[in-house]
Structures are given as structure tokens and as C-alpha cells.
Short mmCIF file of C-alpha atoms and ligand atoms in Angstrom, two decimals:
data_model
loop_
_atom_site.label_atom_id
_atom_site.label_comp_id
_atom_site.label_asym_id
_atom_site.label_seq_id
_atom_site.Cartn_x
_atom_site.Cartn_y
_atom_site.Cartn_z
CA UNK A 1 71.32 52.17 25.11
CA UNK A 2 68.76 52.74 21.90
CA UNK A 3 67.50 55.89 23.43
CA UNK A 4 67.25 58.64 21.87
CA UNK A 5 68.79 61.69 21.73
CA UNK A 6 66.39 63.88 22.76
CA UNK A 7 64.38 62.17 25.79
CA UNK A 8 60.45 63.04 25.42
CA UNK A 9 57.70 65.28 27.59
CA UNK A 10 57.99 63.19 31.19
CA UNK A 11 54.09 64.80 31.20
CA UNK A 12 53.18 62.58 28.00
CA UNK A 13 55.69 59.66 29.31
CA UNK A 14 53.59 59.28 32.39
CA UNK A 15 50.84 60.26 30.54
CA UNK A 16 49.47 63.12 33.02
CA UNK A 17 48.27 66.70 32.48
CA UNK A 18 50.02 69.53 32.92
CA UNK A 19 48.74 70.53 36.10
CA UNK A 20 48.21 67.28 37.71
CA UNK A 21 48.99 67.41 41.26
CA UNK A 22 51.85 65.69 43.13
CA UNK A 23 49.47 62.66 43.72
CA UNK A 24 48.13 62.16 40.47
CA UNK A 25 51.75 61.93 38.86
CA UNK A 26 52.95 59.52 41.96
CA UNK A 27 49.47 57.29 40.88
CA UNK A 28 50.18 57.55 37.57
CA UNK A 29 53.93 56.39 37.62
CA UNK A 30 52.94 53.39 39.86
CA UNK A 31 50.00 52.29 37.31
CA UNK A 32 52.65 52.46 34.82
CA UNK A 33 55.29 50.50 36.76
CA UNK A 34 52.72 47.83 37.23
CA UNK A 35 52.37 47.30 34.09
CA UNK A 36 56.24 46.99 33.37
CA UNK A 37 57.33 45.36 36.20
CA UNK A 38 59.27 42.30 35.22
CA UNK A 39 57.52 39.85 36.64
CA UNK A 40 54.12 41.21 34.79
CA UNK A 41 56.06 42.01 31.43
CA UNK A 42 58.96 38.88 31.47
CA UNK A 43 58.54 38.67 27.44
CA UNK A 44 58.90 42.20 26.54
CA UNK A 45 62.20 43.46 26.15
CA UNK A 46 61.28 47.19 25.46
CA UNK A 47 59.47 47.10 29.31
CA UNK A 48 62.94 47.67 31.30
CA UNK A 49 63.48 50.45 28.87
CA UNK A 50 59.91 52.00 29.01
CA UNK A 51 60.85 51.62 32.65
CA UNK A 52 63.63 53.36 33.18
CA UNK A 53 62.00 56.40 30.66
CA UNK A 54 58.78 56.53 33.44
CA UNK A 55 61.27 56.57 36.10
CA UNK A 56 63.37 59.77 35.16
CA UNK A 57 59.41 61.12 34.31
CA UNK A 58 59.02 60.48 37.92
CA UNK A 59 61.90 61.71 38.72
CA UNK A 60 61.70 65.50 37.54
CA UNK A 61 58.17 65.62 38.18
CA UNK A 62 57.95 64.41 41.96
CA UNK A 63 60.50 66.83 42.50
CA UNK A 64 59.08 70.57 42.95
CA UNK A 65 61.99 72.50 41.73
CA UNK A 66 62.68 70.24 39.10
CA UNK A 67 59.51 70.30 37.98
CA UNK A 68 59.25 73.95 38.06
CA UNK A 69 62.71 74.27 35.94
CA UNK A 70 61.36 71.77 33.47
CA UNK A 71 58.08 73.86 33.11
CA UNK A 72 59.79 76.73 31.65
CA UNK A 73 63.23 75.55 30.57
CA UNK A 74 62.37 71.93 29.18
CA UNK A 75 65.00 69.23 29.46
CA UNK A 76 67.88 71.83 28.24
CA UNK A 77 67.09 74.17 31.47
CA UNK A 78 67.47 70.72 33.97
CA UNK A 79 70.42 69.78 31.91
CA UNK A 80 72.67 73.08 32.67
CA UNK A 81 71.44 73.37 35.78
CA UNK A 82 73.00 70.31 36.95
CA UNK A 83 70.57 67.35 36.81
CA UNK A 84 70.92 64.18 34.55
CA UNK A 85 69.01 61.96 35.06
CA UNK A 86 70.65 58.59 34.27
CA UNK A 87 69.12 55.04 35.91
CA UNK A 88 71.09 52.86 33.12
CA UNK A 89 74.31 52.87 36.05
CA UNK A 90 71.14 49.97 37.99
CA UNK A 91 72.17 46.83 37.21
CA UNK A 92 68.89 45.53 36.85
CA UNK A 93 65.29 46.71 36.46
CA UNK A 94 64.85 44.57 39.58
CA UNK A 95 67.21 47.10 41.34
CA UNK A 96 65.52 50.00 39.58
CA UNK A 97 62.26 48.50 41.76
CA UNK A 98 63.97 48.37 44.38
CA UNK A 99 65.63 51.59 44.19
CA UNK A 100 61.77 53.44 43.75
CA UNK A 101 59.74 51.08 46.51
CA UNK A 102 62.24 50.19 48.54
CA UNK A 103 62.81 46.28 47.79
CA UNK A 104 58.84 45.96 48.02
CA UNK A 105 56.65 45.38 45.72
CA UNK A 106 54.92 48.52 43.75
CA UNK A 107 51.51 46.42 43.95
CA UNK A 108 50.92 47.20 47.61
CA UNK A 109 52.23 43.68 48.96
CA UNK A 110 54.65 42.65 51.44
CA UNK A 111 57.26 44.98 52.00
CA UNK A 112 59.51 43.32 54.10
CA UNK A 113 58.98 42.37 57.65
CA UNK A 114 56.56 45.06 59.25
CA UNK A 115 57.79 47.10 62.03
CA UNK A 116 56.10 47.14 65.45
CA UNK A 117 53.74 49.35 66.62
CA UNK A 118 53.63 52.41 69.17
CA UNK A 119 52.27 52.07 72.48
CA UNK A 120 51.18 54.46 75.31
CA UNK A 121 51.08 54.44 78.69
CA UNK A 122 50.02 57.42 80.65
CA UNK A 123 51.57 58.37 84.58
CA UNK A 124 49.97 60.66 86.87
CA UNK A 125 52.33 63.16 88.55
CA UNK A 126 51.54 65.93 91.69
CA UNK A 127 52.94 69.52 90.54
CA UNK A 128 55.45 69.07 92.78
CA UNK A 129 56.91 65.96 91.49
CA UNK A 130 56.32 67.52 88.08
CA UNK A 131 58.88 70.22 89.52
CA UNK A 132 61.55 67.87 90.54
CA UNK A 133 60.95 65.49 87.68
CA UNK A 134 60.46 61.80 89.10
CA UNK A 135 61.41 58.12 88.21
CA UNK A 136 58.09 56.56 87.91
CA UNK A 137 57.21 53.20 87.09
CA UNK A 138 54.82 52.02 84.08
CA UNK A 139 53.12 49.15 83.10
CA UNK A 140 51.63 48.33 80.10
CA UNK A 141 51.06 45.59 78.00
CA UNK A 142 53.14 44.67 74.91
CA UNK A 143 53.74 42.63 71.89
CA UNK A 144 57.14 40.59 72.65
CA UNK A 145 58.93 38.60 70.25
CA UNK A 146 58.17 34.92 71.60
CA UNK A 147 61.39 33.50 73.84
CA UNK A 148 60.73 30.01 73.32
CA UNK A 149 60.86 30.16 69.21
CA UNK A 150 63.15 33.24 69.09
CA UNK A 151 60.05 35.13 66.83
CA UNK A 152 60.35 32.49 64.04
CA UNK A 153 56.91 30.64 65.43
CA UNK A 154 58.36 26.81 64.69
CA UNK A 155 58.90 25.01 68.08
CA UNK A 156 62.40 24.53 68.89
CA UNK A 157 64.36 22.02 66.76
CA UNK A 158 61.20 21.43 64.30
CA UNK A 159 61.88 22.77 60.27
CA UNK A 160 60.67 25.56 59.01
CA UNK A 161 58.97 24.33 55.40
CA UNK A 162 57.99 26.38 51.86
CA UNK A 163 54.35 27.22 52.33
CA UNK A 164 52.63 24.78 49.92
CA UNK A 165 49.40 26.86 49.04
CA UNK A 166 51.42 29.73 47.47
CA UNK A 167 54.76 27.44 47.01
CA UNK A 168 57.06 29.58 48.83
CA UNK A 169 56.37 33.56 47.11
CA UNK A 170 54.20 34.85 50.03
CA UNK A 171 51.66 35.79 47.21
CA UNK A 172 48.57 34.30 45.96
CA UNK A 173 46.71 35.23 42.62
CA UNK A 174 43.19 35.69 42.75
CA UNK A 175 41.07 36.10 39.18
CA UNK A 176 38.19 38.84 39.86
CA UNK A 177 35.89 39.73 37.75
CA UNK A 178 35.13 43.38 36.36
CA UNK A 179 33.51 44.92 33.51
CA UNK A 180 36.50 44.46 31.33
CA UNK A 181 37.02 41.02 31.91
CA UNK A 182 39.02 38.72 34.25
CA UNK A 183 42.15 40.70 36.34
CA UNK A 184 44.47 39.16 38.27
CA UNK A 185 45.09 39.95 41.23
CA UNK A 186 48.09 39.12 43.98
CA UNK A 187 46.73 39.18 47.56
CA UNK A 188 49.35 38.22 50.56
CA UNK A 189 49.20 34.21 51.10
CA UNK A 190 46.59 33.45 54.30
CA UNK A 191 48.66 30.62 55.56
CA UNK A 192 51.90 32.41 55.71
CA UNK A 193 50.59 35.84 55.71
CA UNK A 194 53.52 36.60 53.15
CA UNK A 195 56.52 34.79 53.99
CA UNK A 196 56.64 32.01 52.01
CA UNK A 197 58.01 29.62 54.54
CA UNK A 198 55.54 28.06 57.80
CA UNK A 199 56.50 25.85 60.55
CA UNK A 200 56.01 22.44 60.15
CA UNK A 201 54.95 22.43 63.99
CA UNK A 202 53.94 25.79 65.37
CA UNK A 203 55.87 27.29 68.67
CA UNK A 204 53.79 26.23 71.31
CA UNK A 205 53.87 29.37 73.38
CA UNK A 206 52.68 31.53 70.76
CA UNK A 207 51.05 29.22 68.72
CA UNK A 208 53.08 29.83 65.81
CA UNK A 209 52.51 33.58 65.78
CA UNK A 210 56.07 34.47 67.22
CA UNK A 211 55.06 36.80 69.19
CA UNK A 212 52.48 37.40 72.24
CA UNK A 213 51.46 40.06 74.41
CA UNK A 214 53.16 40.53 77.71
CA UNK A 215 52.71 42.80 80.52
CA UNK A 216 55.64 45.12 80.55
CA UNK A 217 57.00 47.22 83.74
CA UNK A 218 59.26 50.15 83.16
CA UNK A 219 61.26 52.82 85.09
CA UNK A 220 60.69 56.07 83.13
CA UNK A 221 62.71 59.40 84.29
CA UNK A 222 60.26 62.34 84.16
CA UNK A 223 62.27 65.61 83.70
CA UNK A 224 62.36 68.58 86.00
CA UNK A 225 59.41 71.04 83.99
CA UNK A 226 57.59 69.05 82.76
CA UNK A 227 53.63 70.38 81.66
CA UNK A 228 50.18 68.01 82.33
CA UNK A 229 49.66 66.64 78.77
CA UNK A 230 53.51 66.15 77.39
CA UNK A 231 54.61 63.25 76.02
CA UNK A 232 58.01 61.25 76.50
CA UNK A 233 58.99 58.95 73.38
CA UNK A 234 60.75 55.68 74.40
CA UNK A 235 62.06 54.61 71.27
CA UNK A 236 61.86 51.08 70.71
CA UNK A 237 59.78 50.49 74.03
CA UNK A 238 56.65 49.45 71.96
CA UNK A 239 55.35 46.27 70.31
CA UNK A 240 57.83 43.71 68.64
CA UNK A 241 57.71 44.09 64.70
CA UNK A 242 57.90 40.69 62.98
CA UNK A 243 60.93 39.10 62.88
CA UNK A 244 64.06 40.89 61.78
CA UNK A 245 61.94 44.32 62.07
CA UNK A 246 62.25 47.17 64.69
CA UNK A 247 60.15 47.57 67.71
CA UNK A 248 57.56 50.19 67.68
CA UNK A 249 58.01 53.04 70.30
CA UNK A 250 56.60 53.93 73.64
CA UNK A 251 54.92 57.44 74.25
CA UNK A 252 54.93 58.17 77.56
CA UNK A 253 51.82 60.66 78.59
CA UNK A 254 52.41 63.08 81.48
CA UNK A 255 49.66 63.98 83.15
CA UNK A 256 49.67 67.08 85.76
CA UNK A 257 47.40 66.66 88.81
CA UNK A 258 46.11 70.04 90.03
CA UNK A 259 47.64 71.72 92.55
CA UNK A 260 44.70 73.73 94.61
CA UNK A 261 47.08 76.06 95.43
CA UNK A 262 49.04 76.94 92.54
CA UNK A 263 48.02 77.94 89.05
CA UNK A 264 50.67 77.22 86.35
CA UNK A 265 51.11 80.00 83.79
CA UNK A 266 54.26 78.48 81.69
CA UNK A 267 57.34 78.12 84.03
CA UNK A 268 55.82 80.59 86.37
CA UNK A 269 53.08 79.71 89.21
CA UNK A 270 50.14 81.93 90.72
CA UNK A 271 48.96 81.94 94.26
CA UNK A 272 46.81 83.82 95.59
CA UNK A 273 47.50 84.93 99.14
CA UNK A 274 44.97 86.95 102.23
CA UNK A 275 46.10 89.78 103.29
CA UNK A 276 43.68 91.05 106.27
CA UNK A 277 43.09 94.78 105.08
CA UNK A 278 45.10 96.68 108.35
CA UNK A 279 48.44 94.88 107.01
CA UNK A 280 47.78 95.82 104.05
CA UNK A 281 47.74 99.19 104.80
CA UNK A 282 50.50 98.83 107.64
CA UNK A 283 52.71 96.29 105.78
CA UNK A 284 53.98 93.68 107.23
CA UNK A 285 55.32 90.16 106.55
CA UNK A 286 52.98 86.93 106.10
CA UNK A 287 53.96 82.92 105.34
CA UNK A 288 52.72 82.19 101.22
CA UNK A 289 52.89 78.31 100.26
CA UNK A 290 55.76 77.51 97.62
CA UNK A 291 56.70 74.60 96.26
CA UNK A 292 59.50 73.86 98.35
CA UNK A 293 57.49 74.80 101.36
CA UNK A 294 56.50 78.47 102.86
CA UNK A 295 58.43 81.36 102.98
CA UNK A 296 57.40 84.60 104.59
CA UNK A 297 56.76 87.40 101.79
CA UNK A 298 56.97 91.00 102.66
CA UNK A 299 53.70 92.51 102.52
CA UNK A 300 54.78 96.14 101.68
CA UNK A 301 52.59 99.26 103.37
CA UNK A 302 49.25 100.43 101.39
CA UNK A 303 49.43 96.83 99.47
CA UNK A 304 45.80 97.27 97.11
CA UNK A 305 43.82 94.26 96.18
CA UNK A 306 45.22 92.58 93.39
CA UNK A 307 48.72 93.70 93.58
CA UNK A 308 51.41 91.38 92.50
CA UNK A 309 54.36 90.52 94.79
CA UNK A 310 56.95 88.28 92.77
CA UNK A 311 59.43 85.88 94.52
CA UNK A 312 62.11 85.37 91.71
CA UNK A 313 62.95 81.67 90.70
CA UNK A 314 60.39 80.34 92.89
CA UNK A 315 58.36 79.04 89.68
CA UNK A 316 59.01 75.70 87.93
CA UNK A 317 62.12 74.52 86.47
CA UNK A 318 62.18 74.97 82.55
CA UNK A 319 62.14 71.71 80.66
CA UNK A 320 65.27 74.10 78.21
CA UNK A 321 67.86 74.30 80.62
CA UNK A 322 66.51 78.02 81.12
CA UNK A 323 66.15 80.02 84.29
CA UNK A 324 63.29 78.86 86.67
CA UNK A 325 60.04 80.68 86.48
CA UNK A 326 58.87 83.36 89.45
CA UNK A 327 55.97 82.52 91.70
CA UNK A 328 53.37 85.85 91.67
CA UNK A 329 51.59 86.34 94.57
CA UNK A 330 48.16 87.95 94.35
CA UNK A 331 47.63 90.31 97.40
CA UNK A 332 44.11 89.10 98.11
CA UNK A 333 43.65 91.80 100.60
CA UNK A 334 40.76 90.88 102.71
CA UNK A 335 37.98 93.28 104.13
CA UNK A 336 37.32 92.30 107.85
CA UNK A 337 34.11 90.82 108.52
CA UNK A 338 31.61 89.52 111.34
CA UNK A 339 33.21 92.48 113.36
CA UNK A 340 33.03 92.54 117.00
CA UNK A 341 31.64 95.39 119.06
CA UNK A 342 35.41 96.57 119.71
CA UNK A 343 36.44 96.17 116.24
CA UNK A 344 33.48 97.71 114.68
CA UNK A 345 34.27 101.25 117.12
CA UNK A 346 37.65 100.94 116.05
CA UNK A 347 36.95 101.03 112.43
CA UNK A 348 34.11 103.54 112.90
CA UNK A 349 37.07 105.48 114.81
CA UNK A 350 39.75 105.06 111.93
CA UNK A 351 36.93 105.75 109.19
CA UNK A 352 36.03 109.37 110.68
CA UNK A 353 39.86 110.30 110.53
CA UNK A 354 40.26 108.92 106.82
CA UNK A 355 41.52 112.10 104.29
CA UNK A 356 41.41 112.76 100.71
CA UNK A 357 45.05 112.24 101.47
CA UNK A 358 44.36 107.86 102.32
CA UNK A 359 42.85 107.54 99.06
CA UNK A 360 45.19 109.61 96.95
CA UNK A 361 46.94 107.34 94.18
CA UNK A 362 48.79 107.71 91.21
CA UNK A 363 47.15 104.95 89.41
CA UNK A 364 44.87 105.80 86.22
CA UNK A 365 41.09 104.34 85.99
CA UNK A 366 42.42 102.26 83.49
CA UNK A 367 45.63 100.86 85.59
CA UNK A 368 43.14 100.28 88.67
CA UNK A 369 40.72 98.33 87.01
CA UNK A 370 43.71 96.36 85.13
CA UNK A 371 44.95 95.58 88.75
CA UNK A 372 41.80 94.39 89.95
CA UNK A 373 40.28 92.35 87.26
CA UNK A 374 44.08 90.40 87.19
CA UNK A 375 43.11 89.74 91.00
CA UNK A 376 40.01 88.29 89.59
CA UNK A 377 41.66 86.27 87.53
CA UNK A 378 44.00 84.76 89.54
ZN1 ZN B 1 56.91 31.05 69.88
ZN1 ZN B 2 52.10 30.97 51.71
#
């Protein structure tokens, strides 16, 4: 290698200020490995070197830390701490390429067959399903790699040919004018959209395309937990990619129907449950809805309005492996009304015996109104 000794500023290599941010450098290094890509620069035999000099530019500045030990230690301070930077181990400039864009091309062509893309399907599922998690069934429609020409879009047992109008490269030049003069351009070939090769007679199923849409049914296993507006990722579920690429995936969105008599609150679920005001005050037991059907809840003696009574593990399953939540039920005590002639003496009897003694409680202002605004809420 003629290089020498001391390697110069990667700033001045890639020709970049100082301060130029992470996507100036990256535009900057791809300008310049336009210009000395091989193909571009076949005659020059300084390019693969100029190359491989913008590449370990790259190289310490895309990095942050690198960067940052270069700023105020130069080449010396990357040296000792470990970094080299050494491409001349490639074997060619073509691998180099490859090596920085991945076997495509840095001018924003073809890249190898494209991978397919996500699709989404969304299920409806009752809180109580939601709760049990559920095997449901979707449908959607997807892009399938065509049977009848295994992707490849020739009908069976016809020959796939080189593409004449770009001879077999995938790429087409096109001249455009601009205010310096003629550029050329390379644009992805229309007839073979880039792969150098069409069928000599197209797949007649897909017309050539190699792949088609297809309506798609699916058993999908909702887990026990799950929250309206979660999504399961099916991975390779989704469209066919072109041939020899992945399929896309399939997001799955879970929506939660309401549940009129539960409010979710994370793992754990609200009800809200009437209490008529004399159990309240005598206690008592009463039937509250859960999700596995009703249980009776003990109502205890002097229950106020708003008060909370938790049934432990009565909530929803957590989607971590976790304890289930609680279920809280709001003592919605309930004030009598449209009294009857007997019920209204019997009150007006109970009301003239009431003490300073009923109303005594230990609760603050603050703790009361806490209590009863929560009641609200719920
Ligand atoms: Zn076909
Ligand atoms: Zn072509």
C-alpha cells in the first residue's frame, strides 16, 4: 500500500465541517463513493485507494465515540485506544461496496430482492374473552408468492430470458439535463423492474408478476390480559417479498369491547354496586357481577357512599405472568326513594331517634370528600 504514514483529517477527506451532523457526514461519504465507485471510475487507479481513505473517514466519524476521541486526541488517541482502522484485508473495492451498502448499490438502486410488507388485521374481543385470552380467527387479504410459477412469473416450462432493453443489469441510464450540463443518471429498468432477466411468456395466474393477492384465514391465540388497542406481531404472516426475500409481518390489533359493567383500571376492574341505605348501615351481604359470574360480597355495617370493598384476584389476568388484578367494588349506597306511607313513618321514626353519636366519624373533611368524589368517579 502507497499510503502514507500519517493518514490525513477524515473531516477534510470527506470534505465536511467540523460540526457537521451525523447526516451531513453519511451524505457526504456517499457523494464521494459515487464518484469512486468502480463502475463510475474503471480508469482510475488511485479511486479504490481514495476509496478505502473515505471509508475509514466514515468510519471514525459515523461512530460517536470515535468521533469524540478523534476530536481531542487525533488519530494517535484512536490508535492507543484500540481502533485501526484497516479495509486493505477486502479483497476488492467491490467487497468494500458491499461491505458499506450491503451488496447494493450506493446510488439508491436495487438492493436485492425487496422484502414483503406488513399487514394488519384487527379482532374484536368481549372483556371477558380478553380475560381468558381466545383463539380467534382472521382474515385478511395478502400478497402470496404465485403457486403456479413458484414467484419467478414465467409460466411453467417456458425460459426465463436477459431483458433486452437494459441487456441483463436491471439498470437503465437516462441523460438529464441541468445547469451544469448533461448527468447521467441510472434509474431501475421498467421492463424488468431491476432484475435483468423477464419471462419469455409471463405466468398466467399472475400475469408475470409472481405474486397476487389472496384472501388469507388465520387462527391467532389472544393471551389471557390482554388491553383494547395491543397489538400481536405474526412474523412472517404478511405480504410475500419478491422472490428469494422474506415475508413481511402480520400485526394483529386487539380491540376491547366495553364491558357496561366493568371499568378496567390496568389488571384491576371497577364496579360499581347499590347498596339500599338500611344495609348499609346494618351490613349485610349482596350478589356483585364478576367476571366469572356473581359472588355475594359482604356489605360490612355503616358502609358510606363511595367506600371501596376489594375482592382479591378477581381482576384480569396480567399479560407478565404476574398476580391477577383485584376487582373494587364501589358501595353505591342508595338513598330510598318514592317512599310509601309506611316507609316514610318509619324513616320519620328512625330520623327523630338519630344522635350526634350516628354521625360521629373519624374521617377528616379532606378523607370524606376523597371518598366521595372516587365514588363519582367510578
Ligand atoms: Zn405466476
Ligand atoms: Zn431490464
Amino acid at each position: 500500500m502507497s499510503r502514507t504514514s500519517t493518514p490525513r483529517d477524515p473531516y477534510e477527506v470527506l470534505g465536511v465541517q467540523r460540526d457537521a451532523s451525523e447526516q451531513q457526514i453519511k451524505k457526504a461519504f456517499r457523494a464521494l463513493a459515487r464518484e469512486l465507485h468502480p463502475d463510475v471510475n474503471a480508469h482510475d487507479p488511485q479511486a479504490e485507494e481514495k476509496f478505502k481513505e473515505a471509508a475509514e473517514a466514515y468510519e471514525i466519524l459515523s461512530d460517536s465515540e470515535r468521533r469524540a476521541t478523534y476530536d481531542r486526541y487525533g488519530h494517535e488517541g484512536l490508535r492507543s485506544g484500540g481502533y485501526a482502522p484497516n479495509f486493505d484485508g477486502f479483497g476488492s473495492i467491490g467487497d468494500l461496496f458491499d461491505a458499506f451498502f450491503g451488496g447494493s448499490s450506493p446510488f439508491g438502486g436495487r438492493g436485492g430482492p425487496a422484502s414483503g410488507d406488513d399487514a394488519a388485521v384487527a379482532v374484536e374481543l368481549d372483556l371477558a374473552e380478553a380475560a381468558t385470552g381466545a383463539r380467534v380467527e382472521v382474515s385478511y387479504e395478502a400478497i402470496e408468492r404465485c403457486e403456479h410459477c413458484h414467484g419467478n412469473g414465467a409460466e411453467p416450462g417456458t425460459p426465463i430470458e436477459t431483458c433486452e432493453r437494459c441487456g441483463g443489469s436491471g439498470q437503465l441510464q437516462a441523460l438529464t439535463r441541468t445547469p451544469f450540463g448533461q448527468m447521467v443518471r441510472r434509474v431501475v429498468c421498467d421492463t424488468c423492474h431491476g432484475d435483468g432477466r423477464v419471462a419469455a411468456q409471463p405466468c398466467r395466474e399472475c400475469r408475470g408478476r409472481g405474486r397476487k393477492a389472496a384472501r388469507r384465514t388465520l387462527e391467532v391465540d389472544i393471551p389471557a390480559g390482554i388491553a383494547d388497542g395491543q397489538r400481536i406481531r405474526l412474523s412472517g404472516r404478511g405480504h410475500a417479498g419478491e422472490a428469494g426475500a422474506p415475508e413481511g409481518d402480520l400485526y394483529v390489533l386487539v380491540r376491547v369491547r366495553e364491558d357496561e359493567r366493568f371499568v378496567r383500571e390496568g389488571a384491576d376492574l371497577i364496579t360499581a354496586l347499590d347498596v339500599p341505605a338500611p344495609l348499609a348501615a346494618l351490613g349485610g351481604t349482596l350478589q356483585t357481577p364478576t367476571l366469572d359470574g356473581a359472588v355475594l360480597v359482604e356489605v360490612p355495617a355503616g358502609t358510606q357512599p363511595g367506600e371501596i370493598v376489594t375482592l382479591r384476584g378477581r381482576g384480569m389476568p396480567s399479560l407478565q405472568g404476574a398476580r391477577n388484578g383485584d376487582l373494587r367494588v364501589v358501595m353505591n349506597v342508595v338513598v330510598p326513594r318514592r317512599l310509601s306511607d309506611e316507609q316514610r313513618e318509619l324513616i320519620a321514626r328512625l330520623q327523630e331517634t338519630i344522635t350526634e353519636e350516628n354521625l360521629r366519624s373519624d374521617e377528616s373533611m379532606f378523607a370524606k370528600l376523597r371518598r366521595t368524589l372516587r365514588g363519582h368517579a367510578a
